[in-house]
Amino acid sequence: MSLLLGPMKQHLDGHKGLTDHNEILALKDAKRVYIPLINGQSTNVEVLVKEGDRVYVGTKVAQRNDSSIVPLFSSVSGKVVGQETFLHAILKPVAHLVIENDFKYETKAPFKPLDYTKASEAELIDFTMNAGIVGCGGAGFPTYVKYKFAKDVHTILINGVECEPYITADYRIMNEKGKEMVIGIKAMMKMAKAPKAIIAIKASHPELIATVKKEIEGHSDISVFPVPDVYPMGWERTVVFQVFKKRYDKLPGEVGVVVNNVTTAIALGTALETGMPITEKIVTVSGDGVKEPHNVMVPVGVRVSELVAKCGGYASEDVLLCAGGPMMGKTLTNDQFVITPYSNAITVLITRPIDKVACLRCGRCSDNCPSSLQPVRINQFEETKNYEMLKRLAVNDCIECGMCSYICPSKIDVTEGIRRAKRLVQTRAAAEVKK
Ligand code: SF4
Ligand code: SF4
């Protein structure tokens, strides 16, 4: 079903000033890294090293081998010391390969750099697969798959909107890695046989727009499209609609567009230039619950507790920890989970008592829902577990953007009720299929 877009009129207080101009810290002193043996939701991962093996930064240590191929790489040099299973940011226990860091950061690029101007489309797609390039905006979807099946693409849309409050990782990396960004975008255009690319950036970032425009000088097939600073403008459907005034059913390919996060383009450009996969990530650690908010360059597999310590530690004993931003991120119960190739932020907020009152029937949650849902009605039918009505109210179209909770004057966590409703509908639907 095609989603209608809601009004998109909410400008959120982004709190971006906490980190957008701070120095980028480097975290290099983690004694161990824990490479999560997972990609997306798939744990069908073959481990390619054994206890005692010496590895380098860039050694391929494991590979997802099911519907997609996604290699996983060591982010430090040192010794494999085993496996441990603990909570992952997807909120499930996951096995992790444990590597003891020798702090030498000896690097062995696992593949040769590739000149995108000389490589064929097929060679670039293979390279993207073997380099383990995944969607860095939080999803971790294997990038090569988008290009393998791309057809009739007129534009590569690079999503540099970063609309979630607190997160500035994309903003910072775009400023730092313009050359790699252009190489990645050109390679994406070639893989999709797309004649042009558009980089979407918030109009409220004129300095960044100027920097990126300078970077793309001489590439008349790449342009910048300033978008309004409203939430959730960075949602794929919203940004596609904003730029092309077109809606799609399941995938942007239906309207001739492939969308990639800007950090993904930078990761691909870096791999093509250096032969190195994603072994480190820039992660925003921000919120009023951390003492010194910063962006941190951190090896994949470092525990979040170490990242928070690098930023001065917690500002309170009572904090809420989100993998991602406060609107769409996942709330974690402890800080032992690790940074993945697709982590972009850790948000730490001081928890405060909420004076929740009854629903005022004000309709603000419906008026501001980008998927044009009726969150308050969904919550009512969730309470009575009315499966048929929840289906009729299209609860699965919810993108869990958090806007209904944010906007609610009664401080009701409307989004949490919607999440429960989605789980109920999905579980019932799965049970019906089995019958
Ligand atoms: S979280 Fe709320 S506002 Fe966002 S899409 Fe879902 S129902 Fe709509
Ligand atoms: S925004 Fe809050 S108070 Fe208003 S209708 Fe929705 S749930 Fe009720």
XYZ file of C-alpha atoms and ligand atoms in Angstrom, residues 357-368 374-377 379-380 403-414, ligand 2:
38
model
C -2.269 12.814 32.239
C -5.198 11.276 30.377
C -5.547 11.716 26.626
C -7.040 15.126 25.809
C -8.370 13.985 22.433
C -6.483 16.915 20.932
C -5.630 14.997 17.756
C -2.073 16.339 17.616
C -0.609 12.844 17.313
C -2.724 12.204 14.180
C -2.118 15.673 12.747
C 1.642 15.210 12.952
C -4.335 7.676 13.874
C -1.984 6.847 16.762
C -4.499 7.491 19.531
C -7.036 5.070 17.991
C -3.397 2.753 21.126
C -7.030 2.213 22.128
C 6.675 11.978 16.700
C 3.359 11.026 18.338
C 5.055 10.700 21.741
C 7.077 13.852 21.224
C 4.052 15.937 20.298
C 1.615 14.600 22.928
C 0.711 17.309 25.495
C -0.413 14.586 27.936
C 3.076 13.033 27.859
C 1.678 9.674 26.796
C 4.239 7.339 25.214
C 2.015 6.800 22.204
S -1.529 13.816 21.173
Fe -1.738 12.788 23.147
S -3.444 13.846 24.140
Fe -3.540 14.398 21.963
S -4.916 12.849 21.043
Fe -2.845 12.056 20.815
S -2.553 10.750 22.636
Fe -4.307 12.095 23.079
